[in-house]
Coordinates of C-alpha atoms in Angstrom, one line a residue:
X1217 CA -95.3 -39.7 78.9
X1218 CA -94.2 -43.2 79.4
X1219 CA -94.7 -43.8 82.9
X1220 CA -98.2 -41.8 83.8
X1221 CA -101.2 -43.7 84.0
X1222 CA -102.8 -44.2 80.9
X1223 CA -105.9 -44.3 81.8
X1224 CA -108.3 -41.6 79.8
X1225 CA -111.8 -40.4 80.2
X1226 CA -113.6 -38.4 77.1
X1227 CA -113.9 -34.6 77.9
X1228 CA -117.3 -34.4 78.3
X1229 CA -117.2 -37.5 81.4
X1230 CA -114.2 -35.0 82.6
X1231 CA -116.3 -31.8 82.3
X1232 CA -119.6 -33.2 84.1
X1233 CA -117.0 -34.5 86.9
X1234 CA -114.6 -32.4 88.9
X1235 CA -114.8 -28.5 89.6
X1236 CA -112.2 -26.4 89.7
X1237 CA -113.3 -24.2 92.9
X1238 CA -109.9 -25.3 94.4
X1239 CA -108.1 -22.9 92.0
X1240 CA -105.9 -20.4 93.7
X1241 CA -107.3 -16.6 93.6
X1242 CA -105.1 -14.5 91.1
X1243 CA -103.9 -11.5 90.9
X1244 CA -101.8 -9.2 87.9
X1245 CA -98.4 -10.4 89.0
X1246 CA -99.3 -14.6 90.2
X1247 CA -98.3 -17.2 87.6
X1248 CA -100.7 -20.4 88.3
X1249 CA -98.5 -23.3 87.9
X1250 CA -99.7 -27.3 87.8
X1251 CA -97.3 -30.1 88.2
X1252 CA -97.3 -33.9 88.4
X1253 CA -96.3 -36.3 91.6
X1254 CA -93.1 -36.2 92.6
X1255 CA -92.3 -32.7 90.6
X1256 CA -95.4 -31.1 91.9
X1257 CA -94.2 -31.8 95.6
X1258 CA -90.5 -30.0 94.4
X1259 CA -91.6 -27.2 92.0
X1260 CA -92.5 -24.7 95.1
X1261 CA -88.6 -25.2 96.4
X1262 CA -87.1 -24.5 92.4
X1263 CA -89.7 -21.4 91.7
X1264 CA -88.2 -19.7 94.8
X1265 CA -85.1 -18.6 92.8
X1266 CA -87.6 -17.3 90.4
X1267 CA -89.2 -15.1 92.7
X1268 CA -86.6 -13.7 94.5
X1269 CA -85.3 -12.5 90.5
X1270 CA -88.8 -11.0 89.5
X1271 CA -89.8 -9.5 93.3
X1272 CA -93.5 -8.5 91.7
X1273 CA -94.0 -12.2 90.3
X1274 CA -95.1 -14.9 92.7
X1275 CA -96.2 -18.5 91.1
X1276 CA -98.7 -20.3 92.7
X1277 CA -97.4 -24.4 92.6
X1278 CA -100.9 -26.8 92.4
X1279 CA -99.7 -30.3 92.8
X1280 CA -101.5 -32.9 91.0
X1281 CA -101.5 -37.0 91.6
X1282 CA -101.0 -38.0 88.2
X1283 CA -103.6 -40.7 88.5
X1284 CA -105.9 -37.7 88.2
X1285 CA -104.0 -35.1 86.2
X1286 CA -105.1 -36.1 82.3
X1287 CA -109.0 -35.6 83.5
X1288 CA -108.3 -32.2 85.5
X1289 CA -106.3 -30.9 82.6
X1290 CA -109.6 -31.5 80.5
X1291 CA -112.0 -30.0 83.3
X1292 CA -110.3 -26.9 83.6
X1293 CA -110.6 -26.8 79.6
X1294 CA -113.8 -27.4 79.4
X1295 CA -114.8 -24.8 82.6
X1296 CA -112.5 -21.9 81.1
X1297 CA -110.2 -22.7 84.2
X1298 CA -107.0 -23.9 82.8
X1299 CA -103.8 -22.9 84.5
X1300 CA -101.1 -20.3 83.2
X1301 CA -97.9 -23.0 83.1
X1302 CA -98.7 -26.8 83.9
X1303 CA -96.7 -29.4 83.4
X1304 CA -98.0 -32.0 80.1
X1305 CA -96.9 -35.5 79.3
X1306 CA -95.3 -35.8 76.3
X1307 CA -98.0 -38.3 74.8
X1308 CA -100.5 -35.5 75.6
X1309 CA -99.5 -32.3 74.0
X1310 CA -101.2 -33.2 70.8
X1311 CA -104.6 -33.4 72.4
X1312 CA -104.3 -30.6 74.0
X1313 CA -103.1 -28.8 71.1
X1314 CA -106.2 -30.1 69.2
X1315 CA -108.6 -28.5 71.6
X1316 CA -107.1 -25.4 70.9
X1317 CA -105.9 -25.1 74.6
X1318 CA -102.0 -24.3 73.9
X1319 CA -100.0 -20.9 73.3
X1320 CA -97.8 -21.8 70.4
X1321 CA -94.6 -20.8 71.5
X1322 CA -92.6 -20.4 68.1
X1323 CA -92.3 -16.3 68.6
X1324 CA -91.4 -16.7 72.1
X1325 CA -88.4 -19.3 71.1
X1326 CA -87.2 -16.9 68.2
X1327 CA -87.2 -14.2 71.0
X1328 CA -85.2 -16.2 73.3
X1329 CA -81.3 -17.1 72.7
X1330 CA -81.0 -18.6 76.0
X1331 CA -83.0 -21.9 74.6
X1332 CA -81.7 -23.1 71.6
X1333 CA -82.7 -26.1 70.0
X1334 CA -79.6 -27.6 69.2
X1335 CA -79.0 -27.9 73.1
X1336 CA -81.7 -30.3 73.8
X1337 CA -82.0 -34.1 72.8
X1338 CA -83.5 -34.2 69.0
X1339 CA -85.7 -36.6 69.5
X1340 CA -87.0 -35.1 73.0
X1341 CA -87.1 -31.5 71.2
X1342 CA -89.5 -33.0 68.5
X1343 CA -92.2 -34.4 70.7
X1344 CA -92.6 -30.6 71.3
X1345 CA -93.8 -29.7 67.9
X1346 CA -97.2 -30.8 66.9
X1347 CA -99.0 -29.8 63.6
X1348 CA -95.9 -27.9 62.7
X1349 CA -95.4 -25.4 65.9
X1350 CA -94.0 -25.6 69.2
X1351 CA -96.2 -26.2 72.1
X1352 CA -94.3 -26.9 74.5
X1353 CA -90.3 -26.6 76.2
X1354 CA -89.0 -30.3 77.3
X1355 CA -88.7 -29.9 81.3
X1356 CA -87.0 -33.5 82.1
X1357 CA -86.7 -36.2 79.8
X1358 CA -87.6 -40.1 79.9
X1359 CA -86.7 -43.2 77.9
X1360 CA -86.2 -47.3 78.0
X1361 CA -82.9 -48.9 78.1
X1362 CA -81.4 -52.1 79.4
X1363 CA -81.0 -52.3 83.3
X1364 CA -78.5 -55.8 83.6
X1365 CA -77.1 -58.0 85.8
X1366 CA -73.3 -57.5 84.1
X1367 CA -72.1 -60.3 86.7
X1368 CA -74.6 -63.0 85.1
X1369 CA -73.8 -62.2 81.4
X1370 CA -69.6 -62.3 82.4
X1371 CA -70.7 -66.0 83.4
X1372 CA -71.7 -66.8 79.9
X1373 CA -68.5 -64.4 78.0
X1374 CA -70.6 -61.7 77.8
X1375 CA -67.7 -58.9 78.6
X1376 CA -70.9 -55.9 77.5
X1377 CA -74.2 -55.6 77.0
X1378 CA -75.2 -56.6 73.7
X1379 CA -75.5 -53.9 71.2
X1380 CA -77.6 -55.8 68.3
X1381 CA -80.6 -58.2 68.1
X1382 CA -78.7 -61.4 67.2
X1383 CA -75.8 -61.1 70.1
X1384 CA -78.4 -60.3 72.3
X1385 CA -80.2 -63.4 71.3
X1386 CA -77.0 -65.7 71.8
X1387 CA -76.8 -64.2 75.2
X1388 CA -80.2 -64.8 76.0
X1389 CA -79.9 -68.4 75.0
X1390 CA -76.4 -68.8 76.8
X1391 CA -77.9 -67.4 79.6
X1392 CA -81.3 -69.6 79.8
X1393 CA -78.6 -72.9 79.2
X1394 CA -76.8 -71.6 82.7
X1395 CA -77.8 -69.7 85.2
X1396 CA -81.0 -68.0 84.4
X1397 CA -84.1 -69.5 83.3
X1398 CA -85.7 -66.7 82.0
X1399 CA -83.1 -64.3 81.1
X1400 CA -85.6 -61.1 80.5
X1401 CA -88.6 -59.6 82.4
X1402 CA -90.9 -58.3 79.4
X1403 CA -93.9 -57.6 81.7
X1404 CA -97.1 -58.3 79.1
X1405 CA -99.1 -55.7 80.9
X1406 CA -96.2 -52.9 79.6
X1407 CA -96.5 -51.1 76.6
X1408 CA -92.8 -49.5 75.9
X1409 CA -90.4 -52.5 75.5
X1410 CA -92.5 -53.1 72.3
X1411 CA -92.8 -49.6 71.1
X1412 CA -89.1 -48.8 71.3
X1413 CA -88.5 -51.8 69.1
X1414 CA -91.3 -50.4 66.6
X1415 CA -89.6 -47.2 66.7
X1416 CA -86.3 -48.9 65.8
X1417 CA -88.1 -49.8 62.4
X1418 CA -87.8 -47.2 59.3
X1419 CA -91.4 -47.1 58.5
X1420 CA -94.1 -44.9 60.6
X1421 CA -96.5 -46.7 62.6
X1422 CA -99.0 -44.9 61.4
X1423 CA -99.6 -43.6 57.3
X1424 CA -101.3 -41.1 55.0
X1425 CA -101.1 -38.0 57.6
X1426 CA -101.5 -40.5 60.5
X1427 CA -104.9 -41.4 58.8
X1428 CA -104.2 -44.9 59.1
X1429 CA -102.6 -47.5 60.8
X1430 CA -99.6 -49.4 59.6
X1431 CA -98.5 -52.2 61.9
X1432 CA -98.6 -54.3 59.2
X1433 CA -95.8 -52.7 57.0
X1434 CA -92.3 -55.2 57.7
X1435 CA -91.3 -52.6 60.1
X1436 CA -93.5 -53.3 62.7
X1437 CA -93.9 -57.6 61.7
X1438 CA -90.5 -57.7 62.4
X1439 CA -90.4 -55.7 65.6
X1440 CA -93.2 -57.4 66.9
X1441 CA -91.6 -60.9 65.9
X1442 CA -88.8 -60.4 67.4
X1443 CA -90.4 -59.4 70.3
X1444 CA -92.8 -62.7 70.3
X1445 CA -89.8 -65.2 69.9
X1446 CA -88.6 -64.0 73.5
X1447 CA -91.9 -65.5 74.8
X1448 CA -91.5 -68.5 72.6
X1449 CA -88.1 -69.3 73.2
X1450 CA -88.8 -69.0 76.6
X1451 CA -86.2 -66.3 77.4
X1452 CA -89.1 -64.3 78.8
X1453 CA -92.2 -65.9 81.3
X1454 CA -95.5 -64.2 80.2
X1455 CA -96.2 -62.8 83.5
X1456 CA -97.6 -59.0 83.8
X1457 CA -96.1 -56.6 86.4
X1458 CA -98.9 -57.4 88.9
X1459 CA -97.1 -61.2 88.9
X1460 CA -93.3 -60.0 90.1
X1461 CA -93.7 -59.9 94.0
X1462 CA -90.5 -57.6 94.0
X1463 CA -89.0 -56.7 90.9
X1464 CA -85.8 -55.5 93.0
X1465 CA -85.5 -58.9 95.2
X1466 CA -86.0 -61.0 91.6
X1467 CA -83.1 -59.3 89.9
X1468 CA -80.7 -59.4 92.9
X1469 CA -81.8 -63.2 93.3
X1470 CA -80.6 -63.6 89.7
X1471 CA -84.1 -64.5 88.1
X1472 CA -83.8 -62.5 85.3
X1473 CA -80.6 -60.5 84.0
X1474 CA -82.3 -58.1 81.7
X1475 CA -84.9 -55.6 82.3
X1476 CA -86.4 -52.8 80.1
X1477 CA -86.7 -49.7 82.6
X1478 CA -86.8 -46.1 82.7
X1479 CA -84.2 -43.7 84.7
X1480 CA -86.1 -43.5 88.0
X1481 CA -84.9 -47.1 88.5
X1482 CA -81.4 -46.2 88.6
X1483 CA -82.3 -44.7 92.1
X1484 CA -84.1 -47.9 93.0
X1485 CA -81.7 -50.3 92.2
X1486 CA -78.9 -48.4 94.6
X1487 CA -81.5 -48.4 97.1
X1488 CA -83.2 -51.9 97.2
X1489 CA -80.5 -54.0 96.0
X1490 CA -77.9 -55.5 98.6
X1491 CA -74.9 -53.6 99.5
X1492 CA -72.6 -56.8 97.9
X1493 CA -75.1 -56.6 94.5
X1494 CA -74.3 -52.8 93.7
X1495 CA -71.3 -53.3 91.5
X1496 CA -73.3 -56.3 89.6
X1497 CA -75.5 -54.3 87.7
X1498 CA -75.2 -51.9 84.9
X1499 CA -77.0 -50.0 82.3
X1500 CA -76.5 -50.2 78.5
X1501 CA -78.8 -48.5 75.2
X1502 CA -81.1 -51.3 73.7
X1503 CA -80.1 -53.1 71.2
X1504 CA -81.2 -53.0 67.6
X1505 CA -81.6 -54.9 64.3
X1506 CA -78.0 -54.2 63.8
X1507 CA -76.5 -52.3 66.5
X1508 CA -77.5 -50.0 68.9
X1509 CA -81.3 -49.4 68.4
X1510 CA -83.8 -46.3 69.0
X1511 CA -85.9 -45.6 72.4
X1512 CA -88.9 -44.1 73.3
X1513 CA -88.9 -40.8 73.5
X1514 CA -90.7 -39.3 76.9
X1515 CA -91.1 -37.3 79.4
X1516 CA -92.9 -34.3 80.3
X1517 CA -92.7 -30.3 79.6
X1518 CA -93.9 -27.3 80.4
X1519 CA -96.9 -25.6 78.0
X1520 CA -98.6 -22.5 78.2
X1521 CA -102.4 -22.0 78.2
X1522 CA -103.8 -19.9 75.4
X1523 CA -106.5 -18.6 78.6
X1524 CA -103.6 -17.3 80.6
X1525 CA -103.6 -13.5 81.0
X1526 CA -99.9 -13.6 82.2
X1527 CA -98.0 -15.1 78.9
X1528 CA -95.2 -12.8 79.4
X1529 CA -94.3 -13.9 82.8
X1530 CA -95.4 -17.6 82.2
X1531 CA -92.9 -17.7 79.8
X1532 CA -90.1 -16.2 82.1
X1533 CA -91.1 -18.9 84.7
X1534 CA -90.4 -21.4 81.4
X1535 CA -87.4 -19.5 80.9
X1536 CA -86.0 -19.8 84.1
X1537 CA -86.5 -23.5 84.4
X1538 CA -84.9 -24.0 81.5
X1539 CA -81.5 -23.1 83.1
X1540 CA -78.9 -25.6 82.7
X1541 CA -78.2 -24.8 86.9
X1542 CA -81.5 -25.1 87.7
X1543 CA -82.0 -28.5 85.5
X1544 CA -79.4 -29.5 87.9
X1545 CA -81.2 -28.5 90.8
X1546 CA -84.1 -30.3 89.7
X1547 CA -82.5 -33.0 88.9
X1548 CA -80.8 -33.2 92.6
X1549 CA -84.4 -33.2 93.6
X1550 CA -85.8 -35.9 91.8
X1551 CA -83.2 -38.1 89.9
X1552 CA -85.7 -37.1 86.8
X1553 CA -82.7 -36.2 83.8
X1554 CA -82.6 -33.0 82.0
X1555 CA -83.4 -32.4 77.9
X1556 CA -80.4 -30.3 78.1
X1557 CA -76.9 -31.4 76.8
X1558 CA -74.9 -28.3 78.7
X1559 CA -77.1 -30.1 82.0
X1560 CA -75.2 -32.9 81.5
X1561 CA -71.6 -31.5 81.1
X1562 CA -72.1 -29.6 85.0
X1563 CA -70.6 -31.2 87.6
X1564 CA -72.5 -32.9 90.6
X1565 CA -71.2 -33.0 94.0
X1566 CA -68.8 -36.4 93.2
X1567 CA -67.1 -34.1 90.9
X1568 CA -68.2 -36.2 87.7
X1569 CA -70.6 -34.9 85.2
X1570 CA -74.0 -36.6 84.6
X1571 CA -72.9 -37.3 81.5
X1572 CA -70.0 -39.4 83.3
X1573 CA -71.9 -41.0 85.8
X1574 CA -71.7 -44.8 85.3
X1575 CA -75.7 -45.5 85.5
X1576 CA -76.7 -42.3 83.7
X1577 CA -74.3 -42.1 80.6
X1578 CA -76.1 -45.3 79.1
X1579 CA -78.9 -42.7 79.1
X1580 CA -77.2 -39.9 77.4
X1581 CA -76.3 -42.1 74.7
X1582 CA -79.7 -43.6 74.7
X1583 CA -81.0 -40.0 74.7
X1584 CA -79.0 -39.2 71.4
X1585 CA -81.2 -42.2 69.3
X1586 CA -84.9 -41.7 71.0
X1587 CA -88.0 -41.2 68.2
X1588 CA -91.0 -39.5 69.2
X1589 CA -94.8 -41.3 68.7
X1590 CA -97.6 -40.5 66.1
X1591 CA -98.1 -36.6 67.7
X1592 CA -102.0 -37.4 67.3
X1593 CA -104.6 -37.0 70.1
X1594 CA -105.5 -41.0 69.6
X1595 CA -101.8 -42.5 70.4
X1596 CA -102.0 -43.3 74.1
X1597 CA -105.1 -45.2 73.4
X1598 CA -103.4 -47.0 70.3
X1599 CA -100.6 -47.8 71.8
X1600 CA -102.6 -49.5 74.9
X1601 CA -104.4 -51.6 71.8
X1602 CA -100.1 -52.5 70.6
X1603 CA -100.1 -53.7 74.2
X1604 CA -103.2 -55.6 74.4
X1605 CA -103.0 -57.4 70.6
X1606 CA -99.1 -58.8 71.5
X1607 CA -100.6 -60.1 74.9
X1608 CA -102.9 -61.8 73.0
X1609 CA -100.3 -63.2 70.5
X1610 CA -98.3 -64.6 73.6
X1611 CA -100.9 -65.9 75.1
X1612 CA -103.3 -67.6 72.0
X1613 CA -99.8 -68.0 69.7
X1614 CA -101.6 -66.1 67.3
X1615 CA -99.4 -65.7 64.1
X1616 CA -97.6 -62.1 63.6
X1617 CA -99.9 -61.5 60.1
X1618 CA -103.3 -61.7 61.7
X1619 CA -102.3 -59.6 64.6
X1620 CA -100.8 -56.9 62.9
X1621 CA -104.1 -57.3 60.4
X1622 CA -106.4 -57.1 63.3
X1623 CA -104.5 -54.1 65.3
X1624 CA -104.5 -52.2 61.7
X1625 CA -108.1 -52.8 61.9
X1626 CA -108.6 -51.9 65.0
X1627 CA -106.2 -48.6 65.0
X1628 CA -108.4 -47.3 61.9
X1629 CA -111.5 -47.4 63.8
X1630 CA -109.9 -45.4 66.5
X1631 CA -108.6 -42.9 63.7
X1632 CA -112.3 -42.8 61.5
X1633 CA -113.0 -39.3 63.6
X1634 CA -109.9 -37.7 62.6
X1635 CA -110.0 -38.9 58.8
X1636 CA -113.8 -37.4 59.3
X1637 CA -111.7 -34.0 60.6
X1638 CA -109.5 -33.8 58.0
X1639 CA -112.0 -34.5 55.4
X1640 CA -113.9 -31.6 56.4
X1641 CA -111.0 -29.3 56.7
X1642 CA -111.2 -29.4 60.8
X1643 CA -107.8 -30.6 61.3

């Protein structure tokens, strides 16, 4: 899940720390449901359709901040008090699935024609299946693209976005000669811009089972050189996040004309930039090596607990909210986009599609070319090393060998337990 927290705390810190007294008494026909920020606060107006279908079903919404969510998913594991339905981060199903705390839900999906597979996002679909079953059923659907400033690069004879790493270079350097001194924001603090570059490489990021780390393969060098030159060349400042007073107020002031973002900003942009600057910005897939590249591939979906002594129905609430109409609904709600392609061909109330809307169809063809990460327990914290070894690059010029040596090193230290698992036939 790209844009939760990523903070982490082991299970047993999260089982000596919070209860779960605050759990909702149950009966035979409640469905206990946990969700995330923004959905929590909407998922008791989407059940309510539910409820009014199944009258003896009633789904209890818990609403979780997600600064909190990763350590009371583990609690309620470890104090037999985990929820029927929550709502999991991408990045986390495969730990959960190695505590054993997941319903695979491979019968359920043969069972049920009204989800097919071929419907949703391949890439989205696939962060779904860990260890060879499906664990959970996509519920909105995240990635990184190019947010620009389509009024700077016209300056330069940049008609489009660039759709490869060399024109988008020559842009970058026509740009920084005119009107923008640093023509992209890469906040050093951010993780994704450098992992959906890595993902646009052939090789895995990680080898032998995901045993090992392989940053060093020419995959990953030339990702992560690539990425380094935009520091060097001074096309991007090595500032973190915490350094951009307004993000909003710098793009509209013209301070940067590219910016790696998620969809959530397409609703910030409209709102925070000024009414003459809303036709002066666009959306456009990333680049790659040599044309247009992969993305991340995020988001969140819905699992069921193994504990839950409601599966049927906890799969009927997943069914439901699985509805192309009621994606639609939910997206209406929270500007969060839906894993489903027949979503995206319903209208909205401007009588275009989502797939035709000028800010969102750069993410449906994004959608089409996003790769999931290594499905291993370990990723979010290897990913947060990625982050911290290219800092370190930009910051002590360190040469792109020894930091992909030292990040390999450093990824198989993480990974010695689960080469210890596997050896031993636990995994």
């Amino acid at each position: 899940m790209s844009h939760v927290p990523f903070h982490r705390r082991s299970l047993l810190t999260a089982g000596l720390g919070l209860g779960m007294a605050a759990c909702a008494p149950k009966g035979p026909g409640t469905i206990r449901f946990w969700a995330m920020g923004r959905e929590g606060e909407v998922a008791a107006e989407l059940v309510k359709g539910f409820e009014q279908e199944n009258p003896g079903l009633r789904v209890v919404v818990e609403q979780l901040p997600w600064s909190s969510a990763h350590e009371k998913l583990l609690t309620a594991f470890a104090g037999d008090a985990t929820p029927d339905i929550a709502q999991v981060g991408n990045t986390w199903l495969p730990e959960m699935d190695a505590l054993g705390a997941l319903e695979p839900l491979d019968t359920l999906l043969a069972d049920t024609p009204s989800i097919q597979s071929r419907d949703y996002f391949d890439g989205i679909w696939n962060t779904n299946r860990v260890g060879g079953r499906h664990v959970g059923i996509p519920w909105y659907v995240d990635t990184r693209l190019l947010f620009y400033r389509k009024d700077l690069l016209a300056q330069v004879g940049f008609a489009n976005a660039p759709s490869q790493w060399a024109d988008w270079l020559r842009c970058m350097a026509a740009l920084k000669a005119g009107p923008v001194t640093h023509p992209i924001l890469l906040p050093t603090n951010e993780f994704e811009p450098l992992l959906a570059l890595a993902l646009q490489q052939d090789e895995e990021l990680l080898s032998n089972r995901c045993r090992y780390g392989q940053f060093s393969a020419p995959g990953f060098q030339r990702a992560l050189r690539f990425y380094l030159s935009l520091f060097e060349q001074g096309f991007a400042p090595g500032v973190n996040n915490n350094q951009v007073a307004n993000l909003w107020q710098e793009f509209g002031r013209g301070t940067f004309a590219f910016y790696i973002s998620g969809p959530w900003n397409i609703g910030e942009f409209k709102r925070r930039l000024a009414p003459q600057l809303q036709n002066s910005w666009a959306t456009a897939p990333l680049p790659g090596p040599v044309g247009p590249g992969a993305s991340i591939a995020g988001g969140a979906s819905l699992a069921i607990f193994k504990r839950s002594s409601v599966k049927p129905a906890a799969w009927k609430l997943v069914e439901y909210l699985n509805r192309p109409s009621v994606q639609l609904a939910f997206y209406h709600l929270t500007g969060n986009l839906p894993p489903r392609r027949t979503t995206w061909a319903l209208p909205l109330s401007t009588g275009q599609t989502l797939a035709q809307d000028p800010y969102a169809q750069a993410f449906a063809k994004q959608l089409e070319q996003v790769k999931p990460p290594p499905a291993v327990p370990e990723w979010e914290r290897i990913a947060l090393e990625m982050q911290l070894f290219a800092a370190r690059a930009i910051h002590y010029k360190t040469s792109v060998a020894d930091t992909t040596l030292a990040l390999d090193q450093r990824v198989d230290a993480i990974l010695e337990k689960r080469r210890w698992m596997q050896d031993r036939g636990s995994l």
